[in-house]
CSV table of C-alpha atoms and ligand atoms in Angstrom, one decimal:
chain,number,residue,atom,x,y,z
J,4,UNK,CA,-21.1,-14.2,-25.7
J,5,UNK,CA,-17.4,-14.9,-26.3
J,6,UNK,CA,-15.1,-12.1,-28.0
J,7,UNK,CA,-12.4,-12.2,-30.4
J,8,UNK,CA,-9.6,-9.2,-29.9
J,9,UNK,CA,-11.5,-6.5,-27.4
J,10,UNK,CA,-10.3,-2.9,-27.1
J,11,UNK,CA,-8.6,-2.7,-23.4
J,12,UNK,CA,-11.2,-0.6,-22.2
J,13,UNK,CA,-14.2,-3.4,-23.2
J,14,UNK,CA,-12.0,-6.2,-21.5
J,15,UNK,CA,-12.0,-4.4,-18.4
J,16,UNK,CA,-15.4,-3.9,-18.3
J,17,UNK,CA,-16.1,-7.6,-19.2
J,18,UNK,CA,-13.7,-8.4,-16.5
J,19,UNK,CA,-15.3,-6.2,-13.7
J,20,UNK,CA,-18.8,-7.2,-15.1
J,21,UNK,CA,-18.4,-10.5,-14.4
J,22,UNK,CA,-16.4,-10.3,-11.0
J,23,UNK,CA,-18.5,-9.9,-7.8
J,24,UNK,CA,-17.5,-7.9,-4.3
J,25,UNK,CA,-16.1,-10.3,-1.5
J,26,UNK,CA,-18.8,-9.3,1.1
J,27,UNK,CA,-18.5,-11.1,3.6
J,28,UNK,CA,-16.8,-9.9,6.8
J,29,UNK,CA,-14.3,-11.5,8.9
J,30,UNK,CA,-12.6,-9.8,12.2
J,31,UNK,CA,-9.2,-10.1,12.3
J,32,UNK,CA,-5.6,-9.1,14.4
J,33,UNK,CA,-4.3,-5.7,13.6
J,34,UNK,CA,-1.2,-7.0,12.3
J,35,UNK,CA,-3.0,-9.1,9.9
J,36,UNK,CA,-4.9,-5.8,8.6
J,37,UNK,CA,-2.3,-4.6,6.3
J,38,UNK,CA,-3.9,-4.4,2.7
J,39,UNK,CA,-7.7,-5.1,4.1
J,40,UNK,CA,-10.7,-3.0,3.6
J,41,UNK,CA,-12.6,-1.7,6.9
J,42,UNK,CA,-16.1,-3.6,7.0
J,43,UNK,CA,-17.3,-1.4,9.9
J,44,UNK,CA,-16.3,2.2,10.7
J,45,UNK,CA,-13.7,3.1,14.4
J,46,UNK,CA,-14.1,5.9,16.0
J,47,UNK,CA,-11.9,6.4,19.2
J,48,UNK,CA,-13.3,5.4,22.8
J,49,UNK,CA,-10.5,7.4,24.4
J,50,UNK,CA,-8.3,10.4,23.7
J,51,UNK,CA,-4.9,10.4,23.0
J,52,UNK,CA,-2.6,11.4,24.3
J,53,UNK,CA,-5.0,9.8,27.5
J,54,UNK,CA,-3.6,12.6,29.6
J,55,UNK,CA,-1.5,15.6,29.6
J,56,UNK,CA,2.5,15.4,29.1
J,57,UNK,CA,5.8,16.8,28.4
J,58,UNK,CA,6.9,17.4,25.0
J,59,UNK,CA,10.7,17.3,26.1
J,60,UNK,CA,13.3,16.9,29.2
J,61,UNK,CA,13.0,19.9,31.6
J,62,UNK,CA,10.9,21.4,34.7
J,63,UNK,CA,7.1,21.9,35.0
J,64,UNK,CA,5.6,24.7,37.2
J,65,UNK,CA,3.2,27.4,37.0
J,66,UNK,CA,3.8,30.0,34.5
J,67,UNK,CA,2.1,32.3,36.9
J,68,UNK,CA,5.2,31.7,39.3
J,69,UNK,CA,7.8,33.0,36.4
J,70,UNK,CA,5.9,36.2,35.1
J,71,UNK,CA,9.0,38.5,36.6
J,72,UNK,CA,11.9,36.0,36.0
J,73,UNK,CA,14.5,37.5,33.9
J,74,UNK,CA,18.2,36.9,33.0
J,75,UNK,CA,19.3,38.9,36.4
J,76,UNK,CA,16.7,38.4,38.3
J,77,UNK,CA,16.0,34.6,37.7
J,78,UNK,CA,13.7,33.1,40.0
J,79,UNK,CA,14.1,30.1,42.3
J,80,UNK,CA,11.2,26.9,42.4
J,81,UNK,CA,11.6,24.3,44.8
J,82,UNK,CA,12.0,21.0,42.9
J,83,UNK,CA,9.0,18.5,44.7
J,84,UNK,CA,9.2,15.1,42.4
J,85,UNK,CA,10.7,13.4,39.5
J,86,UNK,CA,7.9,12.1,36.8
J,87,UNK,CA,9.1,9.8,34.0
J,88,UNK,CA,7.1,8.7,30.7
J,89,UNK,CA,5.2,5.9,32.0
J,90,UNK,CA,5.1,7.3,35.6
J,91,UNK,CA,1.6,9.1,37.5
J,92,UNK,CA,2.0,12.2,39.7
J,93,UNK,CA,0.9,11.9,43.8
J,94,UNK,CA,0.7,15.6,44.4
J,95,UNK,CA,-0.7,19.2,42.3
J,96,UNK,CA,2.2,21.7,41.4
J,97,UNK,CA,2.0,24.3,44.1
J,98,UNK,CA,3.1,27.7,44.1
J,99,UNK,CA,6.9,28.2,43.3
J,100,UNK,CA,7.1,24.2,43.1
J,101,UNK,CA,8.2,22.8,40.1
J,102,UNK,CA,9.0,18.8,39.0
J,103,UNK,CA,11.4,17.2,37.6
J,104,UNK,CA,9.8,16.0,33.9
J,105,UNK,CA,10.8,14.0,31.0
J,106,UNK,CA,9.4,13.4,27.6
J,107,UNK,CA,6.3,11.8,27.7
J,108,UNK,CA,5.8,11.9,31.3
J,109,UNK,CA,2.4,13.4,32.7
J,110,UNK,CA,2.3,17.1,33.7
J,111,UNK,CA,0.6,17.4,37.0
J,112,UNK,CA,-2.2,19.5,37.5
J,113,UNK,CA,-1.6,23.0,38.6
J,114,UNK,CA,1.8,22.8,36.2
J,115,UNK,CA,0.9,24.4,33.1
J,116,UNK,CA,3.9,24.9,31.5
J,117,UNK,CA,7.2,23.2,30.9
J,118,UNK,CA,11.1,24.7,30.5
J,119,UNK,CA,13.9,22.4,28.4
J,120,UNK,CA,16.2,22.2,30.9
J,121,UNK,CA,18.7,23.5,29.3
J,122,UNK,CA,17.7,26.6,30.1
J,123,UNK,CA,17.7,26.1,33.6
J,124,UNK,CA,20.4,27.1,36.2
J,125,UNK,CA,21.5,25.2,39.5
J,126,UNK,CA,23.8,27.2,42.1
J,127,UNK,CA,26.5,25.0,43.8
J,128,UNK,CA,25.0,23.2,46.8
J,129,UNK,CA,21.5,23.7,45.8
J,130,UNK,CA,20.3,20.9,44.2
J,131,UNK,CA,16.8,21.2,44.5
J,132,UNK,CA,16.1,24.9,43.7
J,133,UNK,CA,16.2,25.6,40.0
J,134,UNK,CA,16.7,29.0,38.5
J,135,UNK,CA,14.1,29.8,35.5
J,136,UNK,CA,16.0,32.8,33.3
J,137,UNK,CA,12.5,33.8,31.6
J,138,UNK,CA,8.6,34.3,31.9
J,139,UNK,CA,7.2,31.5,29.9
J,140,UNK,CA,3.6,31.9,28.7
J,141,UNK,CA,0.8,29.9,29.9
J,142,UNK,CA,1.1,25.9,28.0
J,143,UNK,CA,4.4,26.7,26.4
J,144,UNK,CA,5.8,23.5,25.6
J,145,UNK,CA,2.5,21.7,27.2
J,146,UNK,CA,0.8,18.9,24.9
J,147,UNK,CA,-2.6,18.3,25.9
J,148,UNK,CA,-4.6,15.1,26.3
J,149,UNK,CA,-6.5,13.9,23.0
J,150,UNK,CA,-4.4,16.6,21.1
J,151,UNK,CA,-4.1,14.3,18.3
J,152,UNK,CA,-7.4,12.5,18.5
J,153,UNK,CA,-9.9,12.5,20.9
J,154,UNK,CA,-13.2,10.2,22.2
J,155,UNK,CA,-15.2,10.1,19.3
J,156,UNK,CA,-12.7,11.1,16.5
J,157,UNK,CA,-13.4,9.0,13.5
J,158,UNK,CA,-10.6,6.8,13.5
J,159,UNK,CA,-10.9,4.5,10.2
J,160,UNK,CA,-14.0,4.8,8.0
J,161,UNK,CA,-15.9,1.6,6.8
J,162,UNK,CA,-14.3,1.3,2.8
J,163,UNK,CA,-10.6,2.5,3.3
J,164,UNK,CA,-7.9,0.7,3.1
J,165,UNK,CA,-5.8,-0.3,6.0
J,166,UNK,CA,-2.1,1.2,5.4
J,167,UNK,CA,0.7,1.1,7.8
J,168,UNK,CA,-0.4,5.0,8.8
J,169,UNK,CA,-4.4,3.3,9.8
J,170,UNK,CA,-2.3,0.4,11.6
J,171,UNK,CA,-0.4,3.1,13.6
J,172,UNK,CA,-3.9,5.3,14.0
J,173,UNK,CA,-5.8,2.4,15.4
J,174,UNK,CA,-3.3,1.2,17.5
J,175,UNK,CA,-2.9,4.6,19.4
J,176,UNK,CA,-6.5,4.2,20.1
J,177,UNK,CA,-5.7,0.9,21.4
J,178,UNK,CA,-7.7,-1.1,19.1
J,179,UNK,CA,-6.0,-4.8,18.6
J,180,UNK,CA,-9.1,-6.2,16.1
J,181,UNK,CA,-10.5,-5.1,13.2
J,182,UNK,CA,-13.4,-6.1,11.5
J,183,UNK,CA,-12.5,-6.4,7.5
J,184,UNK,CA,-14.2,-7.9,3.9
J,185,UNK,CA,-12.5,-11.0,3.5
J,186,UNK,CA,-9.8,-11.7,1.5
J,187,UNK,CA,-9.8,-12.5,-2.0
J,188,UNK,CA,-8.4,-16.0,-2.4
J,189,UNK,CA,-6.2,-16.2,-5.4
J,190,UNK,CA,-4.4,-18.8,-7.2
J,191,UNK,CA,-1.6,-17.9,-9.3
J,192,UNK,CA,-0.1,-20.4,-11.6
J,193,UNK,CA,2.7,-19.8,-14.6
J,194,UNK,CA,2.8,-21.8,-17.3
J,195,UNK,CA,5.7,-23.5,-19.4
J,196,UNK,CA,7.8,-26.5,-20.3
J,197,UNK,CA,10.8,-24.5,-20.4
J,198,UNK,CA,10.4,-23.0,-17.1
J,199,UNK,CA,12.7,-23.7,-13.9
J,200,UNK,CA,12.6,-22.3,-10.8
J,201,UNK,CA,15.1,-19.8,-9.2
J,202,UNK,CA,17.9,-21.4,-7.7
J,203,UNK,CA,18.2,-24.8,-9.6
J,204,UNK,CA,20.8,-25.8,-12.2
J,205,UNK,CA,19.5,-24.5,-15.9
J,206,UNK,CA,19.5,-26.8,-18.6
J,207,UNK,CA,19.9,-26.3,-22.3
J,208,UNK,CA,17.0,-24.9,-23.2
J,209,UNK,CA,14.9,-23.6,-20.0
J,210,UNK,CA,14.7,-20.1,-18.5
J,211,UNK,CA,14.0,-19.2,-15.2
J,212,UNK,CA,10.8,-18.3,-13.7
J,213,UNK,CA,10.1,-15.0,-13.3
J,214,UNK,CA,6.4,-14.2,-13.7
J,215,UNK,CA,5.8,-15.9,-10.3
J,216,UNK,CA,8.4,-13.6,-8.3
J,217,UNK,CA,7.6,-11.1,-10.2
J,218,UNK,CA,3.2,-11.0,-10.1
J,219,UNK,CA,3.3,-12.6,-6.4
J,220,UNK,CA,5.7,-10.0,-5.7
J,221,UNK,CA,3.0,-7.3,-7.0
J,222,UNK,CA,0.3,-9.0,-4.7
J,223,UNK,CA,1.7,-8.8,-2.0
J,224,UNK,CA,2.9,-5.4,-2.3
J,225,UNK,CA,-0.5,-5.0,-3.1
J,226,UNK,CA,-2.1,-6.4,0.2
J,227,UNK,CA,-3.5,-9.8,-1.8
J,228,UNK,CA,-1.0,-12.5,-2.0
J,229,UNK,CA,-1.8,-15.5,-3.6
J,230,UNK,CA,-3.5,-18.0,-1.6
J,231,UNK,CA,-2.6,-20.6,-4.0
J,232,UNK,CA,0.6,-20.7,-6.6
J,233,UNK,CA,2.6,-23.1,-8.5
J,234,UNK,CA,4.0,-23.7,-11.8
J,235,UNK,CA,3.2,-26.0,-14.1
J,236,UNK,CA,4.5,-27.3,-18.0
J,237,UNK,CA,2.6,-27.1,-20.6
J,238,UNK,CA,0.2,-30.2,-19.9
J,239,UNK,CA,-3.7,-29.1,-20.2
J,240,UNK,CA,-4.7,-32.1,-18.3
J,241,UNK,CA,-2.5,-31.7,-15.5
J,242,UNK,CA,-3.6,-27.6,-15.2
J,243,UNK,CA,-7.0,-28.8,-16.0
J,244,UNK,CA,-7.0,-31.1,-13.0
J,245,UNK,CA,-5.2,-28.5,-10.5
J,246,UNK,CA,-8.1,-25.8,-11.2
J,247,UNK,CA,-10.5,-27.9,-10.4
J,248,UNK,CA,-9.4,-29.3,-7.6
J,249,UNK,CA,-8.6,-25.7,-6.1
J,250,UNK,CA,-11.6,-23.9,-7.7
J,251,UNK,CA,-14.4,-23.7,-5.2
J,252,UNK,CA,-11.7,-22.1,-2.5
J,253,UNK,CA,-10.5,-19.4,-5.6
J,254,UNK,CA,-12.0,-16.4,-5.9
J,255,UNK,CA,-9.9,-15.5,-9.0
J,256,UNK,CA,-7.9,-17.3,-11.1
J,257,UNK,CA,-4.5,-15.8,-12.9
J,258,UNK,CA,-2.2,-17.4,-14.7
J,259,UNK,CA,0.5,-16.7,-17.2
J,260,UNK,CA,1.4,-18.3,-20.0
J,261,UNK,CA,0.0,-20.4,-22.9
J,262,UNK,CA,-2.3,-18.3,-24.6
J,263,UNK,CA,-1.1,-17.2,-27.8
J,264,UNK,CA,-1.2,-19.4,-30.7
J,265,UNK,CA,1.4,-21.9,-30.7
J,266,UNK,CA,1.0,-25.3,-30.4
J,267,UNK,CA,1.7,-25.1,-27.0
J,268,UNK,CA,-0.5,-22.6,-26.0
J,269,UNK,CA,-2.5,-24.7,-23.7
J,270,UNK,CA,-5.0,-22.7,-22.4
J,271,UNK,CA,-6.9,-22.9,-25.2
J,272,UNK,CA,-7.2,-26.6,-24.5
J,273,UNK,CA,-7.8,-26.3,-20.7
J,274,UNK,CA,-11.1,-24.3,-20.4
J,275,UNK,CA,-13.2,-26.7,-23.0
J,276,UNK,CA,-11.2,-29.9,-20.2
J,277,UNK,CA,-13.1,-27.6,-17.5
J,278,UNK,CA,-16.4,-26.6,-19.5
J,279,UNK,CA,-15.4,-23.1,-19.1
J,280,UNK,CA,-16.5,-20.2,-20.4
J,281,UNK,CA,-14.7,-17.8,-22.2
J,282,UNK,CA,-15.4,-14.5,-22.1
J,283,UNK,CA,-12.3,-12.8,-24.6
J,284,UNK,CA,-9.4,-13.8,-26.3
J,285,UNK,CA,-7.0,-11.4,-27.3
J,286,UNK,CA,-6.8,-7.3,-26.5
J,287,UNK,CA,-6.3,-5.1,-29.1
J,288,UNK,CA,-3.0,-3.7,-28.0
J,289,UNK,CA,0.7,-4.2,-27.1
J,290,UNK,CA,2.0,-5.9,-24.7
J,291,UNK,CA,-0.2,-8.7,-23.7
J,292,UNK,CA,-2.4,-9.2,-27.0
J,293,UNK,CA,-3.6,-13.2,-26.1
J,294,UNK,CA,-4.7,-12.3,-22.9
J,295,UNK,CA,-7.6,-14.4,-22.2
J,296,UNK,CA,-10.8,-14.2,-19.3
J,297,UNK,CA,-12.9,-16.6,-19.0
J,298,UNK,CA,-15.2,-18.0,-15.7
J,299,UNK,CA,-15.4,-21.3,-14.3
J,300,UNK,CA,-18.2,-22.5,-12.1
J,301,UNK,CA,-18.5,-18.4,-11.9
J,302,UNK,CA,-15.1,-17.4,-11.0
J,303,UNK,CA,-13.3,-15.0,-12.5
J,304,UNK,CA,-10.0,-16.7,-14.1
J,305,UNK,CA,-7.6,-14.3,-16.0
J,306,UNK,CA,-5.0,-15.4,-18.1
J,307,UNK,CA,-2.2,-13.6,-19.4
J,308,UNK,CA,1.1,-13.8,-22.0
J,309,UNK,CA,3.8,-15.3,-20.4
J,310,UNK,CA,6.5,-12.7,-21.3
J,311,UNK,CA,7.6,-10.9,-18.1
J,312,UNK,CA,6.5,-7.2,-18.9
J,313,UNK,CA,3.3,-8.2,-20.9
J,314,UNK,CA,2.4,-9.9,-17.8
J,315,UNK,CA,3.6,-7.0,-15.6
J,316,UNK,CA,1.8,-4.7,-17.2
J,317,UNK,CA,-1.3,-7.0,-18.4
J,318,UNK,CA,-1.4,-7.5,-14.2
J,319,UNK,CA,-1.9,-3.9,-14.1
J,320,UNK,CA,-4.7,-3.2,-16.7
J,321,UNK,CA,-6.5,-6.1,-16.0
J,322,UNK,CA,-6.3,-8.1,-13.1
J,323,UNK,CA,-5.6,-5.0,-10.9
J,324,UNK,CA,-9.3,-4.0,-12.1
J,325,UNK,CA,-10.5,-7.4,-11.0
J,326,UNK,CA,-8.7,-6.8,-7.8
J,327,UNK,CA,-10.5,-3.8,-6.8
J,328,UNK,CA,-13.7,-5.1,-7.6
J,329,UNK,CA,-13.3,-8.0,-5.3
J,330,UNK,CA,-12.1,-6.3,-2.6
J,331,UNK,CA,-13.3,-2.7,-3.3
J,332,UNK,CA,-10.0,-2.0,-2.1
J,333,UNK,CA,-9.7,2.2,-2.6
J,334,UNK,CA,-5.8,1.7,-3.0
J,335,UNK,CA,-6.3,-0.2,-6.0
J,336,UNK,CA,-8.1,2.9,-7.8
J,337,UNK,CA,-6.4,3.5,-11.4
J,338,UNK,CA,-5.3,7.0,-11.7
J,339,UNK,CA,-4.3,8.2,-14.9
J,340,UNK,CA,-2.6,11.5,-15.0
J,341,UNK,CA,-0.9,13.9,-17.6
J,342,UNK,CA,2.8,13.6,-18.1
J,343,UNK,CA,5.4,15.7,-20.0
J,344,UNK,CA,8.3,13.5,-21.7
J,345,UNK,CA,11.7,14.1,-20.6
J,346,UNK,CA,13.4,12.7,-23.7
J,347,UNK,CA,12.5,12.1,-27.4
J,348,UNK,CA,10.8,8.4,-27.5
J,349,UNK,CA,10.5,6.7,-30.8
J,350,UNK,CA,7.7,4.5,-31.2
J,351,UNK,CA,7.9,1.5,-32.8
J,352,UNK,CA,5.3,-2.1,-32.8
J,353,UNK,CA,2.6,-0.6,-31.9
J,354,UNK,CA,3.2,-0.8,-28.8
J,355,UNK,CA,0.7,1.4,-26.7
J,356,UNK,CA,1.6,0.8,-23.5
J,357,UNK,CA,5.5,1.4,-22.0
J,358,UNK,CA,6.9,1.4,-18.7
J,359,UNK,CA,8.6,4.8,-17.3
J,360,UNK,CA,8.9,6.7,-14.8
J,361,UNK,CA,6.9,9.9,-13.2
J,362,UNK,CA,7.8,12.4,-11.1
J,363,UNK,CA,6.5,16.1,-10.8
J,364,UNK,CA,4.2,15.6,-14.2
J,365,UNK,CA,7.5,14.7,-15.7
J,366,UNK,CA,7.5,11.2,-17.4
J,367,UNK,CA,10.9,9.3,-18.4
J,368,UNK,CA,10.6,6.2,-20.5
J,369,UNK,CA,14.0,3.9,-21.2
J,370,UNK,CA,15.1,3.9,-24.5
J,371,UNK,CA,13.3,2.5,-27.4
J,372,UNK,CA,15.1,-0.7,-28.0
J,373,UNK,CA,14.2,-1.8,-24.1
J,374,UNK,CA,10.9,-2.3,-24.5
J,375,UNK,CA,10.0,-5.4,-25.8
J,376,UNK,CA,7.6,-7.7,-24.3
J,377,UNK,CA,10.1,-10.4,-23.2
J,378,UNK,CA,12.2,-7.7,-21.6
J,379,UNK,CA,12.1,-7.4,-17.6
J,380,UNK,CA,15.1,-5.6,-17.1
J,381,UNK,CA,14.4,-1.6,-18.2
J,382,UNK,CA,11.2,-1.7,-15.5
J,383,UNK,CA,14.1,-1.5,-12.2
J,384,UNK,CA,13.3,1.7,-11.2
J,385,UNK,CA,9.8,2.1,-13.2
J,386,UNK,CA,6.4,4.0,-11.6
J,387,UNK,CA,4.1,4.1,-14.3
J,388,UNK,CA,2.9,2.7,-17.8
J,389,UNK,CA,3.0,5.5,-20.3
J,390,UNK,CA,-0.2,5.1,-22.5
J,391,UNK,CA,0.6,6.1,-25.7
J,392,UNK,CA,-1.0,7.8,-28.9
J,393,UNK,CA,-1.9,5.3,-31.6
J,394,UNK,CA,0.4,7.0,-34.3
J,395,UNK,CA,3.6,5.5,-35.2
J,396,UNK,CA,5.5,8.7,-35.2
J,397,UNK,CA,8.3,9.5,-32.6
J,398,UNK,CA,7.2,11.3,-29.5
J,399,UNK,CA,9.1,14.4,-28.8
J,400,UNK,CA,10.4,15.6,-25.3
J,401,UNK,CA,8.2,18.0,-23.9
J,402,UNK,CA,5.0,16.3,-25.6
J,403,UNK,CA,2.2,15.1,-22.9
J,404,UNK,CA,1.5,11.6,-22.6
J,405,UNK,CA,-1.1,10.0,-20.5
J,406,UNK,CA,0.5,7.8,-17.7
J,407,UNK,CA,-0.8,5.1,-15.1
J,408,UNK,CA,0.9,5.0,-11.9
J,409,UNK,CA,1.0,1.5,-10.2
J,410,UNK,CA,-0.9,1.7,-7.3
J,411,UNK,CA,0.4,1.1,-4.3
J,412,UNK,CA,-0.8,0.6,-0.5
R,25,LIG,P1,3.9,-17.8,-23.7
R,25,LIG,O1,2.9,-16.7,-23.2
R,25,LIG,O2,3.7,-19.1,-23.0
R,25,LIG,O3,3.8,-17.9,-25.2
R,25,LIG,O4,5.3,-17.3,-23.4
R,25,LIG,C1,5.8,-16.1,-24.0
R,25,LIG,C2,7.3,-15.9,-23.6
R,25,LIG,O5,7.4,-15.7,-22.2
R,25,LIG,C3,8.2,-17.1,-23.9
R,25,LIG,O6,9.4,-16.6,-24.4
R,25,LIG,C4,8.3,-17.8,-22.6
R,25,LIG,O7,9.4,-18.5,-22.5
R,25,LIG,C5,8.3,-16.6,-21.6
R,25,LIG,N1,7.7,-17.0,-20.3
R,25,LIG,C6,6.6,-17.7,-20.1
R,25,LIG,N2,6.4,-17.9,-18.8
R,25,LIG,C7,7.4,-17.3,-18.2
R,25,LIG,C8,7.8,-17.1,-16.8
R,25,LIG,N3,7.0,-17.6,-15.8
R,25,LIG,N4,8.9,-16.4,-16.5
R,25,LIG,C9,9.7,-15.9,-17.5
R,25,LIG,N5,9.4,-16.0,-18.8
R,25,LIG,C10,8.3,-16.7,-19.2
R,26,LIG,MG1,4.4,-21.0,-23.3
């Protein structure tokens, strides 16, 4: 059944009712990871650090050797090898033999501690007796094999999200392949006659594409860039034709542009070209009233205003949703929190949503007359969307607000 103006929260549900997970696995390179959602869970098959080592540049020896050393009565170990990182060990530490070590390098057994040798002495013509000045306690500055994960530690659990930090994690396990839920293929598309792309001459009467840089921008930042993208005037044929075509390799569908009520407002013409089905038209709330869903041979397509920040922030409330429900991506979880207003905000077209920015609970927005729809400018710098009361009256500094933070990897 097809609805006419939807409160937010009943277009996301539509949206996310009507959008299936991406099950399907696919193993992949590490450094394609970035973004993905573990299919299968890692735990470590080794430890790591695989073996004992230095924490620093210095001398390894027995701390048993040193228990009487003091300032005047330092006492004298018979440097046996050199070990650098990298580097294995031929012999044990014996008794009042120590080794020359640097960071990273294994400590042999019998060693069981380790001096920064700057705290060592030399005496002229003795090169290879060293002088410890202290007693050092058993493993003083000794870092122990698997002391930061070991042979079995869950490494990455099947459903999180691979970030930079699980990249680093897995690779210190030495795990190169990682078995993820496929990617979500998306195909972006803006929408507009008067729309020219960065970098070419502007003539009377065009403006330059944002929404593209802007929203593929966001998905890759997000871990999902589109698959598919282009730009196209406001010709329901010709957009008609390009869905199609690309439609059984989509998985969703988001374009911006041409769904208000002007004459050009194509999309209103494209999905009866496609014998699509549309789900809603128009959210009750500012920015991004016409945004549209509707599904086409079963996908998902979502279609929103073509002003920069109602798309921005359109993106968020309603494609992000779709997003995560694809992907079940945990990154892409909306988390609303409490905010306290920095400054007095006077709220005007019933606008609910605003951009701002949150720090410690605190929540700046940018001045009134920066808000508009059409405005990408004031969101530089912006975190959050400030969801705000329905009243018209001015909200004061110090009042709470509720606020979304984008999501982030
Ligand atoms: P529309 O949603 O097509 O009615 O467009 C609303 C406003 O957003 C108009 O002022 C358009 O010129 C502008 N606009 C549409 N698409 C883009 C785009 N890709 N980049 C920047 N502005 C756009
Ligand atoms: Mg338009």
């Amino acid at each position: 059944m097809e609805r006419i103006g939807v409160e937010l929260e009943e277009a996301v549900e539509i949206i996310t009712e009507h959008t299936g997970f991406l099950e399907a696995a696919e193993e992949i390179d590490l450094g394609e990871a970035l973004g993905r959602v573990a299919a299968e869970s890692y735990k470590s098959h080794m430890d790591n650090p695989p073996f004992d080592r230095s924490p620093l540049d210095g001398y390894a020896f027995r701390s048993q050797d040193v228990r009487e050393a003091g300032n005047s009565c330092p006492i004298g170990l018979t440097v046996t090898q050199v070990l650098y990182a990298g580097g294995w060990y031929d012999r044990e530490v014996g008794p009042l033999e120590a080794v020359r070590i640097m960071t990273g390098a294994p400590i042999p057994p019998g060693a069981d501690c380790v001096i920064r040798q700057e705290e060592v002495s030399f005496r002229a013509g003795e090169k290879d007796t060293l002088w410890i000045p202290r007693p050092m306690k058993p493993y003083e500055n000794y870092c122990f094999q698997g002391e930061d994960s070991q042979k079995g530690t869950m490494l990455l659990e099947k459903g999180e999200a691979i970030g930079y930090v699980e990249q680093g994690i897995l690779a210190s396990a030495g795990i190169n392949r990682v078995k993820v839920y496929r990617k979500p293929r998306i195909a972006f598309f803006v929408a507009g006659d008067e729309l020219c792309p960065p970098g070419q001459p502007l003539k009377p009467g065009k403006i330059y594409d944002s929404n593209y840089w802007l929203l593929s921008g966001r998905m890759k930042a997000l871990g999902y860039p589109p698959a598919v993208s282009g730009m196209a005037g406001d010709h329901p044929e010709e957009i008609a034709g390009e869905l199609c075509r690309i439609i059984d390799q989509t998985d969703l569908v988001i374009t911006t542009g041409g769904v208000s009520v002007g004459e050009k407002d194509i999309f209103h013409q494209v999905l009866p070209l496609l014998g699509a089905r549309r789900l809603f038209w128009r959210v009750k709330m500012k920015p991004g009233t016409p945004a549209m869903f509707a599904l086409y041979k079963g996908k998902p397509m979502i279609h929103l205003s073509g002003n920069p920040f109602a798309a921005a922030a359109t993106f968020e409330l309603l494609a992000v949703p779709a997003l995560k429900k694809l992907t079940a991506a945990p990154h892409l979880t909306q988390r609303r929190q409490k905010a306290v207003l920095t400054r007095d905000f006077e709220k005007a077209g019933g606008r609910r949503f605003v951009r701002g920015y949150v720090e410690d609970g605190m929540v700046t927005l940018p001045p009134a007359a920066s808000h508009a729809s059409g405005m990408l400018f004031s969101m530089k710098g912006c975190n959050c969307l400030a969801d705000l009361p329905p009243s018209e009256t001015p909200i004061r500094a110090g009042q709470e607000v509720e606020v979304i933070r984008f999501p982030s990897l």
